[in-house]
Amino acid sequence: MIMTALPLSLEGKRIWVAGHRGMVGSAIVRRLAREDCEVLTVSRAEVDLRRQDQVEQWMGRTRPDVVVLAAAKVGGILANATSQADFLYDNLMIEANVIRTAHSVGVRKLLALGSSCIYPRLATQPIREDSLLTGPLEPTNEGYAIAKIAGIKLCEMLRRQYGADFISVMPPNLYGQGDNFDPQTSHVLSALMHKIHVAKTRGDSEVDVWGSGNVFREFMYVDDLADACIFLLRNYSDGRLINAGSQSDLTIRALAAVIADVIGYTGAFRFDLSKPDGMPRKLMDSSRIAELGWAPRIDLRAGIAATYAWYTANLATAGGERIAAPLEAVGAAT
């Protein structure tokens, strides 16, 4: 396999978005609609990405030029902490099968999406890409992180051994259209949005929030990440993973206040100290992608407002209080 010349033209390319039904995958499909390319998708009912034979047969038939690996078993802190073996196995199989098969069928370029949770729990902030494997992981999401690290290393080693033009991109916590709002399996922003919406609807005076509220998280609107992925497909070819974040963070306490303000909720928050906080901080250093010429466009408040508009519109359509994606959803984890 020969390294791709930059910038890579996407015109006329057959691009497989693995995980097109998830929040990240669907955002990438929307973004690719602006490109002159053919987007390939396949449902889990047709191809289980955990099965090597099914992946090999489908990719052997379709022969994509480019692959965006946005498929994963994803969930918030509760799901990750209580289903470590499932998160490790499922994600390890998906990463290994898709990445290795992409090489064997001659895919020209592959972009694998990871998560900022791959970095050590107490990494120096902001977290540089070379912090990987320099310290212990956060225990509550160790299974997921180990699987994602294995995928990163497989991309690196296929590049080193065979010249495969496979790159790995690390986003921060993501949110937006198509998110999972089930408080049992979702990530923090969507879980808080759902809780606060329900509290306002019921007239509750208080909302329960997991943990102290004092840990810091970095958030980025999912359509910004999709734009970053297209930019990197065109302009990045390097064995080193690359961060793609917003380069700003805030506490969970402050996040809850922003969401409440957008929704119009005036009640109080009760922080449950019996629940885990997770990593104390996860702010990534995204200076390398900034130097290449990319930056996010959607600020946090505007992104939260857009997400809430989507949430309420789909809530009305569903006719119920909960919007939940399957835990085995295909989409990049955060």
Coordinates of N, CA, C and O in Angstrom, one line a residue, residues 151-277:
G151 N -6.6 -0.1 18.8 CA -6.9 0.3 17.4 C -5.9 1.3 16.9 O -5.5 1.3 15.8
I152 N -5.6 2.3 17.8 CA -4.6 3.3 17.5 C -3.3 2.6 17.1 O -2.6 3.0 16.1
K153 N -2.8 1.7 17.9 CA -1.6 1.0 17.7 C -1.6 0.2 16.5 O -0.6 0.1 15.7
L154 N -2.7 -0.4 16.1 CA -2.8 -1.2 14.9 C -2.7 -0.3 13.7 O -1.9 -0.7 12.7
C155 N -3.3 0.8 13.7 CA -3.1 1.8 12.6 C -1.6 2.2 12.5 O -1.1 2.3 11.4
E156 N -1.0 2.5 13.6 CA 0.4 2.9 13.6 C 1.3 1.8 13.0 O 2.2 2.1 12.2
M157 N 1.1 0.6 13.5 CA 1.9 -0.5 13.1 C 1.7 -0.9 11.6 O 2.6 -1.3 10.9
L158 N 0.5 -0.8 11.1 CA 0.2 -1.1 9.7 C 0.9 0.0 8.8 O 1.4 -0.3 7.8
R159 N 0.9 1.2 9.3 CA 1.6 2.3 8.6 C 3.1 2.0 8.6 O 3.8 2.0 7.5
R160 N 3.7 1.6 9.7 CA 5.1 1.4 9.9 C 5.5 0.2 9.0 O 6.6 0.2 8.4
Q161 N 4.8 -0.9 9.1 CA 5.2 -2.1 8.5 C 4.8 -2.2 7.0 O 5.6 -2.7 6.2
Y162 N 3.7 -1.6 6.6 CA 3.2 -1.8 5.2 C 3.0 -0.4 4.5 O 2.7 -0.4 3.3
G163 N 3.1 0.7 5.2 CA 2.9 2.0 4.5 C 1.4 2.4 4.4 O 1.1 3.2 3.6
A164 N 0.5 1.7 5.2 CA -0.9 2.0 5.2 C -1.1 3.5 5.6 O -0.6 3.9 6.7
D165 N -1.9 4.2 4.9 CA -2.3 5.6 5.2 C -3.5 5.6 6.2 O -4.6 6.0 5.8
F166 N -3.3 5.1 7.4 CA -4.3 5.0 8.4 C -4.0 6.0 9.5 O -2.9 6.0 10.0
I167 N -5.0 6.9 9.8 CA -4.8 7.9 10.9 C -5.8 7.7 12.0 O -6.9 7.1 11.8
S168 N -5.4 8.2 13.2 CA -6.3 8.1 14.4 C -6.6 9.5 14.9 O -5.6 10.3 15.1
V169 N -7.8 9.8 15.2 CA -8.3 11.1 15.6 C -9.0 11.0 17.0 O -9.8 10.1 17.2
M170 N -8.6 11.9 17.9 CA -9.1 11.8 19.3 C -10.0 13.1 19.5 O -9.5 14.2 19.6
P171 N -11.3 12.9 19.6 CA -12.2 14.0 20.0 C -12.4 14.1 21.5 O -12.1 13.1 22.2
P172 N -12.9 15.2 22.0 CA -13.3 15.3 23.4 C -14.7 14.8 23.6 O -15.2 14.0 22.7
N173 N -15.4 15.1 24.7 CA -16.8 14.7 24.9 C -17.6 15.4 23.8 O -17.5 16.6 23.5
L174 N -18.5 14.6 23.1 CA -19.3 15.1 22.0 C -20.7 15.1 22.4 O -21.2 14.4 23.3
Y175 N -21.5 16.0 21.7 CA -22.9 16.1 21.9 C -23.5 16.6 20.6 O -22.8 17.1 19.8
G176 N -24.9 16.5 20.5 CA -25.5 17.1 19.4 C -26.7 16.2 18.9 O -27.1 15.3 19.5
Q177 N -27.1 16.5 17.7 CA -28.2 15.8 17.0 C -27.9 14.3 17.0 O -26.8 13.9 16.6
G178 N -28.9 13.5 17.3 CA -28.7 12.0 17.3 C -28.1 11.5 18.6 O -27.8 10.3 18.6
D179 N -27.8 12.3 19.6 CA -27.3 11.8 20.9 C -28.2 10.8 21.6 O -29.4 10.8 21.2
N180 N -27.7 10.1 22.5 CA -28.5 9.2 23.4 C -28.9 9.9 24.7 O -28.0 10.4 25.4
F181 N -30.1 10.0 25.0 CA -30.6 10.8 26.1 C -31.1 9.9 27.3 O -31.7 10.4 28.2
D182 N -30.9 8.6 27.2 CA -31.3 7.8 28.3 C -30.3 8.0 29.5 O -29.1 7.8 29.3
P183 N -30.8 8.4 30.6 CA -29.9 8.7 31.8 C -29.2 7.5 32.3 O -28.2 7.7 33.0
Q184 N -29.6 6.3 31.9 CA -28.8 5.1 32.4 C -27.6 4.8 31.5 O -26.7 4.1 32.0
T185 N -27.6 5.2 30.3 CA -26.5 4.8 29.4 C -25.9 6.0 28.6 O -24.9 5.8 27.9
S186 N -26.4 7.2 28.8 CA -25.9 8.3 28.0 C -24.7 9.0 28.7 O -24.3 8.7 29.8
H187 N -24.1 9.9 27.9 CA -23.0 10.7 28.5 C -23.5 11.9 29.2 O -24.7 12.2 29.2
V188 N -22.6 12.6 29.9 CA -23.0 13.6 30.9 C -23.9 14.7 30.3 O -24.9 15.1 30.9
L189 N -23.6 15.3 29.2 CA -24.3 16.4 28.7 C -25.8 16.1 28.3 O -26.7 16.7 28.8
S190 N -25.9 15.0 27.6 CA -27.2 14.6 27.2 C -28.0 14.1 28.4 O -29.3 14.3 28.5
A191 N -27.4 13.4 29.3 CA -28.1 12.9 30.5 C -28.6 14.1 31.3 O -29.7 14.1 31.8
L192 N -27.8 15.2 31.5 CA -28.2 16.3 32.2 C -29.3 17.1 31.5 O -30.3 17.5 32.1
M193 N -29.2 17.1 30.2 CA -30.3 17.8 29.4 C -31.6 17.1 29.6 O -32.7 17.7 29.8
H194 N -31.6 15.8 29.6 CA -32.8 15.0 29.8 C -33.4 15.3 31.2 O -34.6 15.5 31.4
K195 N -32.5 15.1 32.2 CA -33.0 15.3 33.6 C -33.6 16.7 33.8 O -34.6 16.9 34.5
I196 N -32.9 17.7 33.3 CA -33.3 19.1 33.5 C -34.6 19.4 32.8 O -35.5 20.0 33.3
H197 N -34.8 18.8 31.6 CA -36.0 19.0 30.8 C -37.2 18.3 31.6 O -38.3 18.9 31.7
V198 N -37.0 17.1 32.1 CA -38.0 16.4 32.8 C -38.4 17.2 34.1 O -39.5 17.4 34.5
A199 N -37.3 17.7 34.8 CA -37.6 18.5 36.0 C -38.4 19.7 35.7 O -39.3 20.1 36.5
K200 N -38.1 20.4 34.6 CA -38.9 21.6 34.3 C -40.3 21.2 34.0 O -41.3 21.9 34.4
T201 N -40.5 20.2 33.2 CA -41.8 19.7 32.8 C -42.7 19.3 34.0 O -43.9 19.7 34.1
R202 N -42.1 18.7 35.0 CA -42.8 18.3 36.2 C -42.9 19.3 37.3 O -43.7 19.2 38.2
G203 N -42.1 20.4 37.1 CA -42.1 21.4 38.1 C -41.2 21.0 39.3 O -41.4 21.5 40.5
D204 N -40.3 20.1 39.2 CA -39.4 19.7 40.3 C -38.5 20.9 40.7 O -38.0 21.6 39.8
S205 N -38.2 21.0 41.9 CA -37.4 22.0 42.5 C -35.9 21.7 42.5 O -35.1 22.6 42.7
E206 N -35.6 20.4 42.2 CA -34.2 20.0 42.3 C -33.9 18.9 41.3 O -34.8 18.1 40.9
V207 N -32.6 18.9 40.8 CA -32.2 17.9 39.9 C -31.0 17.2 40.5 O -30.0 17.9 41.0
D208 N -30.9 15.9 40.5 CA -29.8 15.1 41.0 C -28.7 15.0 39.9 O -29.0 14.8 38.7
V209 N -27.5 15.3 40.3 CA -26.3 15.2 39.4 C -25.3 14.3 40.0 O -24.9 14.4 41.2
W210 N -24.8 13.4 39.2 CA -23.8 12.4 39.7 C -22.5 13.2 40.0 O -22.0 14.1 39.3
G211 N -21.8 12.8 41.2 CA -20.5 13.3 41.5 C -20.6 14.7 42.1 O -21.6 15.2 42.5
S212 N -19.4 15.2 42.3 CA -19.2 16.5 43.0 C -19.6 17.7 42.1 O -19.8 18.8 42.6
G213 N -19.6 17.5 40.8 CA -19.8 18.7 39.9 C -18.6 19.5 39.7 O -18.6 20.5 38.9
N214 N -17.4 19.1 40.3 CA -16.2 19.9 40.2 C -15.2 19.5 39.2 O -14.2 20.1 39.1
V215 N -15.4 18.3 38.6 CA -14.5 17.9 37.6 C -14.7 18.6 36.3 O -15.8 19.1 36.0
F216 N -13.7 18.7 35.5 CA -13.7 19.5 34.3 C -13.8 18.6 33.0 O -13.2 17.5 33.0
R217 N -14.6 19.1 32.1 CA -14.8 18.3 30.8 C -14.7 19.3 29.6 O -15.2 20.4 29.7
E218 N -14.2 18.8 28.5 CA -14.2 19.6 27.3 C -15.3 19.0 26.4 O -15.4 17.8 26.2
F219 N -16.1 19.9 25.8 CA -17.2 19.5 24.9 C -17.0 20.1 23.5 O -16.6 21.2 23.4
M220 N -17.5 19.3 22.5 CA -17.5 19.8 21.2 C -18.8 19.3 20.4 O -19.2 18.1 20.6
Y221 N -19.4 20.2 19.7 CA -20.6 19.8 18.9 C -20.2 18.8 17.8 O -19.2 19.0 17.2
V222 N -21.0 17.8 17.6 CA -20.7 16.7 16.8 C -20.4 17.1 15.3 O -19.6 16.5 14.6
D223 N -21.2 18.2 14.8 CA -21.0 18.6 13.5 C -19.6 19.2 13.3 O -19.0 19.2 12.2
D224 N -19.0 19.8 14.3 CA -17.7 20.3 14.3 C -16.7 19.2 14.1 O -15.7 19.2 13.3
L225 N -16.9 18.1 14.8 CA -16.0 16.9 14.7 C -16.1 16.4 13.3 O -15.1 16.0 12.7
A226 N -17.3 16.3 12.7 CA -17.5 15.7 11.4 C -16.7 16.6 10.4 O -16.0 16.0 9.5
D227 N -16.7 17.9 10.6 CA -15.9 18.8 9.7 C -14.4 18.5 9.9 O -13.7 18.5 8.9
A228 N -14.0 18.3 11.1 CA -12.6 18.0 11.4 C -12.2 16.7 10.7 O -11.1 16.6 10.2
C229 N -13.0 15.7 10.7 CA -12.7 14.5 10.1 C -12.5 14.6 8.6 O -11.5 14.1 8.0
I230 N -13.3 15.4 7.9 CA -13.2 15.6 6.5 C -11.9 16.4 6.2 O -11.1 16.1 5.3
F231 N -11.6 17.4 7.0 CA -10.4 18.1 6.9 C -9.1 17.2 7.0 O -8.2 17.3 6.2
L232 N -9.2 16.3 8.0 CA -8.0 15.5 8.2 C -7.9 14.4 7.2 O -6.7 14.0 6.8
L233 N -9.0 13.9 6.6 CA -8.9 13.0 5.5 C -8.1 13.6 4.4 O -7.3 13.0 3.7
R234 N -8.4 14.9 4.1 CA -7.7 15.6 3.0 C -6.3 15.9 3.3 O -5.4 15.9 2.4
N235 N -6.0 16.4 4.6 CA -4.8 17.1 4.9 C -3.8 16.5 5.9 O -2.8 17.1 6.2
Y236 N -4.1 15.3 6.4 CA -3.3 14.7 7.4 C -2.9 13.3 7.1 O -3.7 12.5 6.7
S237 N -1.6 13.0 7.1 CA -1.1 11.7 6.9 C 0.2 11.5 7.8 O 1.3 11.9 7.4
D238 N -0.1 10.9 9.0 CA 1.0 10.9 10.0 C 0.7 9.7 10.9 O -0.5 9.4 11.2
G239 N 1.7 9.0 11.3 CA 1.6 7.9 12.2 C 1.1 8.3 13.6 O 0.6 7.4 14.4
R240 N 1.3 9.5 13.9 CA 0.9 10.0 15.3 C -0.6 10.3 15.3 O -1.1 10.9 14.4
L241 N -1.2 9.8 16.4 CA -2.6 10.2 16.6 C -2.7 11.8 16.7 O -1.7 12.4 17.0
I242 N -3.9 12.3 16.5 CA -4.1 13.8 16.5 C -5.3 14.1 17.3 O -6.4 13.5 17.1
N243 N -5.2 15.1 18.2 CA -6.4 15.6 18.9 C -7.2 16.5 18.1 O -6.6 17.3 17.3
A244 N -8.5 16.5 18.2 CA -9.4 17.4 17.5 C -10.4 17.9 18.5 O -11.5 17.3 18.7
G245 N -10.1 19.0 19.3 CA -11.0 19.4 20.3 C -11.4 20.9 20.2 O -11.0 21.6 19.3
S246 N -12.1 21.4 21.2 CA -12.5 22.8 21.3 C -11.5 23.7 22.0 O -11.6 24.9 21.9
Q247 N -10.6 23.1 22.7 CA -9.5 23.7 23.5 C -10.0 24.6 24.6 O -9.4 25.6 25.0
S248 N -11.2 24.3 25.1 CA -11.7 24.9 26.3 C -12.6 23.9 27.1 O -13.1 23.0 26.5
D249 N -12.6 24.1 28.4 CA -13.4 23.2 29.2 C -14.1 24.0 30.4 O -14.0 25.2 30.5
L250 N -15.0 23.2 31.1 CA -15.7 23.8 32.2 C -16.1 22.7 33.2 O -16.0 21.5 32.8
T251 N -16.5 23.1 34.4 CA -16.9 22.1 35.3 C -18.3 21.5 35.0 O -19.1 22.2 34.3
I252 N -18.6 20.3 35.5 CA -19.9 19.8 35.3 C -21.0 20.7 36.0 O -22.1 20.8 35.5
R253 N -20.6 21.3 37.1 CA -21.5 22.2 37.8 C -21.8 23.4 36.8 O -23.0 23.8 36.7
A254 N -20.8 23.9 36.2 CA -21.0 25.1 35.2 C -21.8 24.6 34.0 O -22.7 25.3 33.5
L255 N -21.5 23.4 33.5 CA -22.3 22.8 32.4 C -23.8 22.7 32.7 O -24.6 23.1 31.9
A256 N -24.1 22.2 33.9 CA -25.5 22.1 34.3 C -26.2 23.5 34.3 O -27.3 23.6 33.9
A257 N -25.4 24.5 34.7 CA -26.0 25.8 34.8 C -26.3 26.3 33.4 O -27.4 27.0 33.1
V258 N -25.4 26.1 32.4 CA -25.6 26.5 31.0 C -26.9 25.8 30.4 O -27.7 26.4 29.8
I259 N -26.9 24.5 30.6 CA -28.1 23.7 30.1 C -29.4 24.2 30.7 O -30.4 24.4 30.0
A260 N -29.4 24.5 32.0 CA -30.6 25.0 32.7 C -31.0 26.3 32.2 O -32.2 26.6 32.0
D261 N -30.0 27.2 31.9 CA -30.3 28.5 31.3 C -31.0 28.4 29.9 O -31.9 29.1 29.6
V262 N -30.4 27.5 29.1 CA -31.0 27.3 27.8 C -32.4 26.7 27.8 O -33.3 27.2 27.1
I263 N -32.6 25.8 28.7 CA -33.9 25.2 28.9 C -34.9 26.1 29.6 O -36.2 26.0 29.4
G264 N -34.4 27.0 30.4 CA -35.3 27.8 31.2 C -35.7 27.2 32.6 O -36.7 27.5 33.1
Y265 N -34.8 26.4 33.1 CA -35.1 25.8 34.4 C -34.4 26.6 35.5 O -33.2 27.0 35.4
T266 N -35.1 26.9 36.6 CA -34.6 27.8 37.6 C -34.5 27.0 39.0 O -34.2 27.7 40.0
G267 N -34.6 25.7 39.0 CA -34.4 25.0 40.2 C -33.0 24.8 40.6 O -32.1 25.3 40.0
A268 N -32.8 24.0 41.7 CA -31.4 23.8 42.2 C -30.9 22.4 41.8 O -31.6 21.6 41.2
F269 N -29.6 22.2 42.0 CA -28.9 21.0 41.7 C -28.4 20.3 43.0 O -27.9 21.0 43.9
R270 N -28.6 19.0 43.1 CA -28.1 18.3 44.3 C -27.0 17.3 43.8 O -27.3 16.4 42.9
F271 N -25.8 17.5 44.2 CA -24.7 16.7 43.7 C -24.5 15.5 44.6 O -24.3 15.6 45.8
D272 N -24.5 14.3 44.0 CA -24.5 13.1 44.7 C -23.1 12.6 44.8 O -22.5 12.0 43.9
L273 N -22.5 12.8 46.0 CA -21.1 12.5 46.2 C -20.8 11.0 46.3 O -19.6 10.6 46.3
S274 N -21.9 10.2 46.4 CA -21.7 8.8 46.4 C -21.4 8.2 45.0 O -20.9 7.0 44.9
K275 N -21.6 9.0 44.0 CA -21.3 8.5 42.7 C -20.0 9.0 42.2 O -19.5 10.1 42.6
P276 N -19.3 8.2 41.3 CA -18.0 8.6 40.8 C -17.9 9.8 39.9 O -18.9 10.1 39.2
D277 N -16.8 10.5 40.0 CA -16.6 11.7 39.1 C -15.9 11.3 37.8 O -16.0 12.0 36.8

